[in-house]
Coordinates of C-alpha atoms in Angstrom, one line a residue:
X1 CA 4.4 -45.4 23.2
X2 CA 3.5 -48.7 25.0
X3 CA 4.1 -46.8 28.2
X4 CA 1.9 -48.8 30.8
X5 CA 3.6 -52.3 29.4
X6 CA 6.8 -50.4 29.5
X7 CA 6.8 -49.2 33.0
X8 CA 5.6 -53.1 34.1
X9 CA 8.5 -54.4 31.7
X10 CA 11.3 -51.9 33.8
X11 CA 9.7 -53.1 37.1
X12 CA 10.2 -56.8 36.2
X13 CA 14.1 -56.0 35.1
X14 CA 14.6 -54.4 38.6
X15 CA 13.4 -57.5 40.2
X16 CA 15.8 -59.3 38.2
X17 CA 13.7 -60.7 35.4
X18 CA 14.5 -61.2 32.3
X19 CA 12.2 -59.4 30.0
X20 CA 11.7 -59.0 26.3
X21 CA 9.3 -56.0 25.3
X22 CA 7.9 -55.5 22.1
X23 CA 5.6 -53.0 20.8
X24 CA 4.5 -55.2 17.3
X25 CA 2.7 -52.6 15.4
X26 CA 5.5 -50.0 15.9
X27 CA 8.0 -52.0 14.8
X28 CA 6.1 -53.7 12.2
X29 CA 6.4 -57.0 13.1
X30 CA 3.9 -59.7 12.6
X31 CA 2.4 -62.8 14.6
X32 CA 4.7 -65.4 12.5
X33 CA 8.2 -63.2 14.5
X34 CA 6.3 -63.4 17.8
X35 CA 6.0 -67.2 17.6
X36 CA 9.0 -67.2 16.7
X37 CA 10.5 -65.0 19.2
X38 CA 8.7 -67.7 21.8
X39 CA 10.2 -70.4 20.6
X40 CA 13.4 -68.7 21.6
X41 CA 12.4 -67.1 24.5
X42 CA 10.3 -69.7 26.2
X43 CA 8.7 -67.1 28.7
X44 CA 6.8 -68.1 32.1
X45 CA 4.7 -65.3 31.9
X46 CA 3.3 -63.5 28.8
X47 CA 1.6 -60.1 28.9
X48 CA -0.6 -58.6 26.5
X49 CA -2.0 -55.2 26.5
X50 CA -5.5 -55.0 24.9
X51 CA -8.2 -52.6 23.6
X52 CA -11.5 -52.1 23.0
X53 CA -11.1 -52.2 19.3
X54 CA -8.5 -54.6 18.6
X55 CA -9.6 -57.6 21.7
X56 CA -10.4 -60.2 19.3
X57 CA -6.8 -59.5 17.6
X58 CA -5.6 -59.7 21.2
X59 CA -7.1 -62.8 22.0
X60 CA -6.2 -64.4 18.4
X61 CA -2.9 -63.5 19.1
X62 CA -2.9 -65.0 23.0
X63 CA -4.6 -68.4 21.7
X64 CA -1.5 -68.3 18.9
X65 CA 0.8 -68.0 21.6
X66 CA -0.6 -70.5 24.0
X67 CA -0.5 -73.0 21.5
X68 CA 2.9 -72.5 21.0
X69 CA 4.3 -72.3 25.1
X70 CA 1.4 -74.1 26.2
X71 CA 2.8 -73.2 29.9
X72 CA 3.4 -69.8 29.6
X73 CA 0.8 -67.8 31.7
X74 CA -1.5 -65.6 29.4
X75 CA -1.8 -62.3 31.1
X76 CA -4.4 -59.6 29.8
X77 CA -4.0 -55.9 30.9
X78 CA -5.4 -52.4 30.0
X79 CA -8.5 -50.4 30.4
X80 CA -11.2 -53.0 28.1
X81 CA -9.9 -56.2 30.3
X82 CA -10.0 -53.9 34.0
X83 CA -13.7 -52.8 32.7
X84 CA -14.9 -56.6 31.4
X85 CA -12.4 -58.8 33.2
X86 CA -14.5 -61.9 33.5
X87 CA -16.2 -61.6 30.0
X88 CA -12.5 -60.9 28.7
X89 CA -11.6 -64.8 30.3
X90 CA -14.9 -66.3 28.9
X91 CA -13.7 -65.2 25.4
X92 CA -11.0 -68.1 25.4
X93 CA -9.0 -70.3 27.1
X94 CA -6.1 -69.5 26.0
X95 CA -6.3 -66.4 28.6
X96 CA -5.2 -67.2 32.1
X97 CA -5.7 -64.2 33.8
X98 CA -6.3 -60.3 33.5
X99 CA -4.6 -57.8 35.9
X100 CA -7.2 -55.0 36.3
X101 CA -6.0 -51.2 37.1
X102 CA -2.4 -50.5 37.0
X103 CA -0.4 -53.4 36.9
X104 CA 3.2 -52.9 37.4
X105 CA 3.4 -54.3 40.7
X106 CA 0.3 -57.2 39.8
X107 CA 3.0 -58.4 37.0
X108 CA 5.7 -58.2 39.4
X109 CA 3.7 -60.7 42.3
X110 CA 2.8 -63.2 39.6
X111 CA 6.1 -63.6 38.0
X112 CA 7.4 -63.6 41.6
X113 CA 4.7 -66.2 42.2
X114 CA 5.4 -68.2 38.7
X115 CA 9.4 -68.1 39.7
X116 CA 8.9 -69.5 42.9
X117 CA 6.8 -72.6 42.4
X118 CA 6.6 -75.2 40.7
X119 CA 3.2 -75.5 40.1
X120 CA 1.4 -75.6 37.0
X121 CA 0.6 -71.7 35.6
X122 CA -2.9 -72.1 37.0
X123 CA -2.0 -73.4 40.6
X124 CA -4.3 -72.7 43.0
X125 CA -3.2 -74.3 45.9
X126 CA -3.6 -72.3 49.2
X127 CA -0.7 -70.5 50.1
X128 CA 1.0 -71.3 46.9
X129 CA -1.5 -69.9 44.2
X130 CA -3.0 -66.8 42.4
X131 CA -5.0 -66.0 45.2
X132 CA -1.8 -64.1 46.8
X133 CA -1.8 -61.7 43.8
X134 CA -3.4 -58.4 44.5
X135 CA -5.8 -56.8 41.4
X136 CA -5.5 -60.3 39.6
X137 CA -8.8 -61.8 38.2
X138 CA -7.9 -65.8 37.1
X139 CA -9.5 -68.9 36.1
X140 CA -9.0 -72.3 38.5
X141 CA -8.5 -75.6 36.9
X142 CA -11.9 -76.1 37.8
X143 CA -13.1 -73.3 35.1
X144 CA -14.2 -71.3 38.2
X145 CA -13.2 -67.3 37.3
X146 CA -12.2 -65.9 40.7
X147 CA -11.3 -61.8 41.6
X148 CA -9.1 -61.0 43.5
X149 CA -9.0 -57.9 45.6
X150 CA -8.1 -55.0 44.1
X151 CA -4.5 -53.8 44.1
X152 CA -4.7 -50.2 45.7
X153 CA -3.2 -47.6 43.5
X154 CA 0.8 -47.2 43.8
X155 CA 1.1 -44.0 46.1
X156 CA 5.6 -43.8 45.7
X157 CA 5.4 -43.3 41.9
X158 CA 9.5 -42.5 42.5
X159 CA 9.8 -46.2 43.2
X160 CA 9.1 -46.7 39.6
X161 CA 12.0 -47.1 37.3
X162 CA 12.5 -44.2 34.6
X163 CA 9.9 -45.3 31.6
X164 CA 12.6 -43.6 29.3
X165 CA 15.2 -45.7 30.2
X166 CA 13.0 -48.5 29.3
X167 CA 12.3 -47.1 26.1
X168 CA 16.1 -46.5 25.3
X169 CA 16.5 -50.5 25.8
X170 CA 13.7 -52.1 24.1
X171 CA 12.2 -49.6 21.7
X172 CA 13.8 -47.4 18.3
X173 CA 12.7 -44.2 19.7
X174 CA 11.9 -42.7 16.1
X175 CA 9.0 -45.0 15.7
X176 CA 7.3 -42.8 18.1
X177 CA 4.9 -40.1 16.7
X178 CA 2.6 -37.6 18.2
X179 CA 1.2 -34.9 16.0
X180 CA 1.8 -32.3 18.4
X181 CA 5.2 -32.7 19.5
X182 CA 8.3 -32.3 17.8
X183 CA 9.9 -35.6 16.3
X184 CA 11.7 -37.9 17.9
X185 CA 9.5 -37.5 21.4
X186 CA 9.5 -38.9 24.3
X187 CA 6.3 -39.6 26.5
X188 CA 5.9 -39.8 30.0
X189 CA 3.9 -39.1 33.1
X190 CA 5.2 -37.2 36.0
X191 CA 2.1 -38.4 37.8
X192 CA -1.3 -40.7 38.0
X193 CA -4.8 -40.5 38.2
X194 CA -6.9 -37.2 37.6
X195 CA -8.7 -35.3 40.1
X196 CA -11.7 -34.4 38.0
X197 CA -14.7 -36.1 37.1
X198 CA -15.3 -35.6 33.0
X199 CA -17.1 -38.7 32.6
X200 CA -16.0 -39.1 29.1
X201 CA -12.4 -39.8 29.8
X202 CA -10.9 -43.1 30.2
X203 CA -8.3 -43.9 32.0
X204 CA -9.2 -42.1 35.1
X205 CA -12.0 -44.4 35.0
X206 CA -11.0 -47.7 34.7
X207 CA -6.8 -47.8 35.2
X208 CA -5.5 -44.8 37.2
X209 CA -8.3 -43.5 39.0
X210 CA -9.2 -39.9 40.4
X211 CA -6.3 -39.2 43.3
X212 CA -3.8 -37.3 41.3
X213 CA -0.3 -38.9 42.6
X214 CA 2.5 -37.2 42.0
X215 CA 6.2 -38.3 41.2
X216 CA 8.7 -35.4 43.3
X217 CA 9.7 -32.5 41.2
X218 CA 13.3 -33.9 41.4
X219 CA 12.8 -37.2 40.4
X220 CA 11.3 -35.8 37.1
X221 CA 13.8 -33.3 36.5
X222 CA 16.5 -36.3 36.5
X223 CA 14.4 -37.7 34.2
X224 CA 14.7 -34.8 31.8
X225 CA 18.5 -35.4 32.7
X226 CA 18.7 -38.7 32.0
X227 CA 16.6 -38.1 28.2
X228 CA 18.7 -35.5 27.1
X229 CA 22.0 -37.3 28.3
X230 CA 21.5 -41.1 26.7
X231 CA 18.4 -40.0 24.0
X232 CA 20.2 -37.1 22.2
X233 CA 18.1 -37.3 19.4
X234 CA 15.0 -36.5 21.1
X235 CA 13.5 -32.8 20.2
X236 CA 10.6 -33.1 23.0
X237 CA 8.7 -34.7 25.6
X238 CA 5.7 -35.0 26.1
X239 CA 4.1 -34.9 29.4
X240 CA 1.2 -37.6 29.3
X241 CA -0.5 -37.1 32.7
X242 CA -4.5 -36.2 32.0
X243 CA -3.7 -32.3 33.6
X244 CA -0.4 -31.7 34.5
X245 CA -1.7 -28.2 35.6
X246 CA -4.2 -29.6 38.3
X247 CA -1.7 -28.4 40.9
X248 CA -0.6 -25.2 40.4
X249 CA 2.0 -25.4 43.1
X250 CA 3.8 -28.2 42.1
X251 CA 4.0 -26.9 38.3
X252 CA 5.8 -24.0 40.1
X253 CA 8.3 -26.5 41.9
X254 CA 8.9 -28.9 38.5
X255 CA 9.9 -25.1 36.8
X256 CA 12.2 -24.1 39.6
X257 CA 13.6 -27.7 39.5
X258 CA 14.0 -28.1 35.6
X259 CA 15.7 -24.7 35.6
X260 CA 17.6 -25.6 38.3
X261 CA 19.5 -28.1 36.4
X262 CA 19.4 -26.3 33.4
X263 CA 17.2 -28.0 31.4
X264 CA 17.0 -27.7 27.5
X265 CA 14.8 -29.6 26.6
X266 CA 11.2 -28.6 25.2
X267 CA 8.1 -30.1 26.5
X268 CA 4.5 -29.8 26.0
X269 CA 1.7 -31.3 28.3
X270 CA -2.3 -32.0 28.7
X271 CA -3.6 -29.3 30.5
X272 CA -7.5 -27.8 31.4
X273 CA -8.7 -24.3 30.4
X274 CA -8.3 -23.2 34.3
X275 CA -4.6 -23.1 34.2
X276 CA -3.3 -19.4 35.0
X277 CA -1.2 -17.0 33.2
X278 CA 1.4 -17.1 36.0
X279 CA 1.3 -21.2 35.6
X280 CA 1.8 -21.2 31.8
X281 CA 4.7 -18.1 32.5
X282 CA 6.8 -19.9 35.0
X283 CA 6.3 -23.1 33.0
X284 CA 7.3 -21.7 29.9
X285 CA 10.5 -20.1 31.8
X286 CA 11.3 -24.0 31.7
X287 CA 10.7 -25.4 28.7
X288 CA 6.7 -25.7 27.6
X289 CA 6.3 -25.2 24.1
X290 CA 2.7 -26.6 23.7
X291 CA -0.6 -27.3 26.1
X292 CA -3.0 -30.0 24.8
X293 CA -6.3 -28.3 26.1
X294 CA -9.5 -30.2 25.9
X295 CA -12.2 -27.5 24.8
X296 CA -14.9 -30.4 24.4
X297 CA -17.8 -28.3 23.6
X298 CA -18.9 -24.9 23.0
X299 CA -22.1 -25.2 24.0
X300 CA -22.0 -25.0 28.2
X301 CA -24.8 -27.4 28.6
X302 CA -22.5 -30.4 26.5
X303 CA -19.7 -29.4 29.3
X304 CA -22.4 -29.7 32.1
X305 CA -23.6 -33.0 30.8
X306 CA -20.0 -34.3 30.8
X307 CA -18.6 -32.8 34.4
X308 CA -16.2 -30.7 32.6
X309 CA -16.4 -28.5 35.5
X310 CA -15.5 -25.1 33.0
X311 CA -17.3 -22.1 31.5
X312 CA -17.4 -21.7 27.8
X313 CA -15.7 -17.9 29.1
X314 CA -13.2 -19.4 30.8
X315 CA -12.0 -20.5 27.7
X316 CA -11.5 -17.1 26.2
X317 CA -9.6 -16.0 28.8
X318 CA -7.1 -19.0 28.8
X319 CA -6.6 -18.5 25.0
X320 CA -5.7 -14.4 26.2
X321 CA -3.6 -15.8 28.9
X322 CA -1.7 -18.7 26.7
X323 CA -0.7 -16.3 24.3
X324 CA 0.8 -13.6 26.5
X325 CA 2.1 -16.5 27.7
X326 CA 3.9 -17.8 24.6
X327 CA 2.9 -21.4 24.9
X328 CA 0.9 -22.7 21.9
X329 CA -2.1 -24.3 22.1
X330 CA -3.5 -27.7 20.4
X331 CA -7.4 -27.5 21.2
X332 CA -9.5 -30.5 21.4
X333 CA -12.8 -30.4 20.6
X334 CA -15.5 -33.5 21.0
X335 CA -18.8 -34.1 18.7
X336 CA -21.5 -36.5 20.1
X337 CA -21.9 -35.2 24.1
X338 CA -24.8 -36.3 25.9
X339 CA -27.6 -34.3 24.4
X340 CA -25.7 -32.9 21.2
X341 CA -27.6 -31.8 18.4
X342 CA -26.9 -29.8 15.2
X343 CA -27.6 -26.7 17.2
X344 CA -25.1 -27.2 19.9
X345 CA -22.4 -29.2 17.2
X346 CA -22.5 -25.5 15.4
X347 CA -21.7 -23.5 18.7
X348 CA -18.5 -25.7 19.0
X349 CA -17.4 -25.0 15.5
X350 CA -18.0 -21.0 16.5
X351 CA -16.0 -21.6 19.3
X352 CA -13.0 -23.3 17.5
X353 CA -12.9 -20.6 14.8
X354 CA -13.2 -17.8 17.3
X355 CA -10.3 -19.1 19.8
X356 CA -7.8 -19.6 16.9
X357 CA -6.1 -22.2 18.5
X358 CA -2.9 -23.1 16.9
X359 CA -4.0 -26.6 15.9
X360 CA -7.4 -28.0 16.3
X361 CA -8.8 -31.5 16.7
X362 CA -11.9 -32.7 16.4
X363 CA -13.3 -36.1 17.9
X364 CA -16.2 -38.2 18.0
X365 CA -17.3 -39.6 20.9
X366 CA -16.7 -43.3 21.3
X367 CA -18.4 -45.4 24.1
X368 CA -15.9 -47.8 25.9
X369 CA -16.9 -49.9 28.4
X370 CA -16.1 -48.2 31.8

């Protein structure tokens, strides 16, 4: 799912915009339908999400669109435009800004900004510009790039509409495939950010950070509600946060609450090879079919190396404790650490094969900036 653009698209509708998501590739659409869809639309403000691997797409695509609503504002957003935000504006023109980190409430200010004014898309007037936009990074009419502070991370993640309901309105949910959950899924996060310090991962790193905030137990458990009420045909959710199991406690509360309201619907979840028996029971007791664990290595000098913060052993005993458990277990496993070699590649194999998990993964490392 497209679920950062989709929680900035349902924060934009509850300000009262009007707001046309699409997730091209999904819904196998091609540029010649967006142009066209612009010609219709005429948007203000146009936002891309871009990648490492596809940013010269992204920025084809932006130029096409630029030509076409020459005073639309170009928006970039994601982790390779937060990481490189002024090399990501030297690549063309056609870009007029990138909104670095999480960007819900960045979109929301500049279309705020682009409603209220009438000033050309890349006003910079004082008092009546980009400068008033928090985690913006934009070029002036005089070529100058300029950063903006950065926007700190959004602490009242209930304040945020319902990413499903988003979804229900803009997207065919069946599109939507994840090899580990049962289809048609649903994916979202009951919180941001990740505590821990693996420095191989992401989006800690460059969008949400490393303060784990937390929706309320409640406001997820409606959620649930709300999926299994107006998504019928969904068999799962999926719970994207990077360790849903990082506090213990409040996987306790979320079980209470989802049984509470009598919830039926399966869901599996990321989760580290420290989670306890008792976590995995009383989530189970709620739901959880599946934990994705990232194993990584099996060689405890990789893990070192990365900050995985875990012992090889400790692996073991989760596998002991997921099974008495009844959850089921997709293990991750990573080849090209710092400081891999053939030796170390072999003990991660041995480790695979001897913790049987009940689907396995395995992933080379790729370097992304940040």
């Amino acid at each position: 799912y497209p679920i950062w653009l989709a929680y900035a698209a349902g924060v934009l509708e509850e300000e009262g915009f009007h707001v046309e998501l699409v997730d091209a590739p999904a819904a196998g659409v091609g540029l010649p339908e967006i142009l066209g869809l612009m010609d219709e639309f005429q948007p203000r403000l146009v936002v891309i999400d871009a990648s490492t691997p596809s940013i010269a797409n992204d920025i084809g695509v932006a130029a096409a669109i630029k030509d076409r609503v020459p005073e639309a504002f170009c928006l970039l957003a994601g982790p390779h435009v937060t990481a490189l935000p002024e090399q990501s504006l030297d690549l063309s023109p056609a870009v007029d800004g990138v909104a670095r980190g999480e960007y819900d409430y960045t979109v929301r200010d500049l279309a705020r900004l682009l409603a209220g004014t009438a000033v050309a898309a890349r006003a910079d007037s004082p008092g009546r510009g980009l400068e008033t936009v928090l985690g913006l990074t934009y070029r002036r009419s005089d070529g100058s790039i300029v950063s903006n502070p950065a926007r700190p991370p959004i602490d009242d993640l209930d304040a945020l509409p319902f990413v499903s309901q988003v979804y229900r309105r803009h997207l065919r949910i069946e599109d939507y495939f994840y090899s580990i959950a049962r289809h048609p899924q649903v994916t979202l996060v009951t919180g941001r950010g990740c505590p821990y310090r693996c420095t191989y991962c992401l989006w800690p790193q460059t969008l949400t950070g490393h303060t784990y905030r937390q929706r309320s137990v409640e406001n997820v458990a409606t959620e649930f509600e709300f999926i299994a009420r107006e998504l019928p045909q969904v068999r799962e959710v999926f719970i994207e946060d990077d360790t849903l199991t990082a506090d213990r406690d409040r996987c306790a509360a979320l079980a209470e609450a989802l049984i509470r309201r009598g919830n039926r619907l399966p869901f599996s979840a990321n989760a580290r090879a420290t989670v306890s028996y008792e976590t995995m029971r009383h989530l189970k007791g709620a739901g959880l079919r599946l934990l994705c664990v990232g194993f990584e290595s099996g060689d405890q000098a990789i893990l070192d190396a990365m900050r995985k913060g875990v012992k090889v052993e400790q692996f073991h005993t989760f596998m002991v404790d997921a099974r008495r458990a009844g959850v089921l277990v997709h293990g991750c496993f990573m080849a090209g650490g710092p400081g891999e070699t053939r030796a170390s590649l072999a003990k991660t194999l041995e480790l695979a094969k001897a913790l049987e998990p009940d689907t396995a993964q395995f992933f080379p490392l790729m370097v992304y900036p940040g």
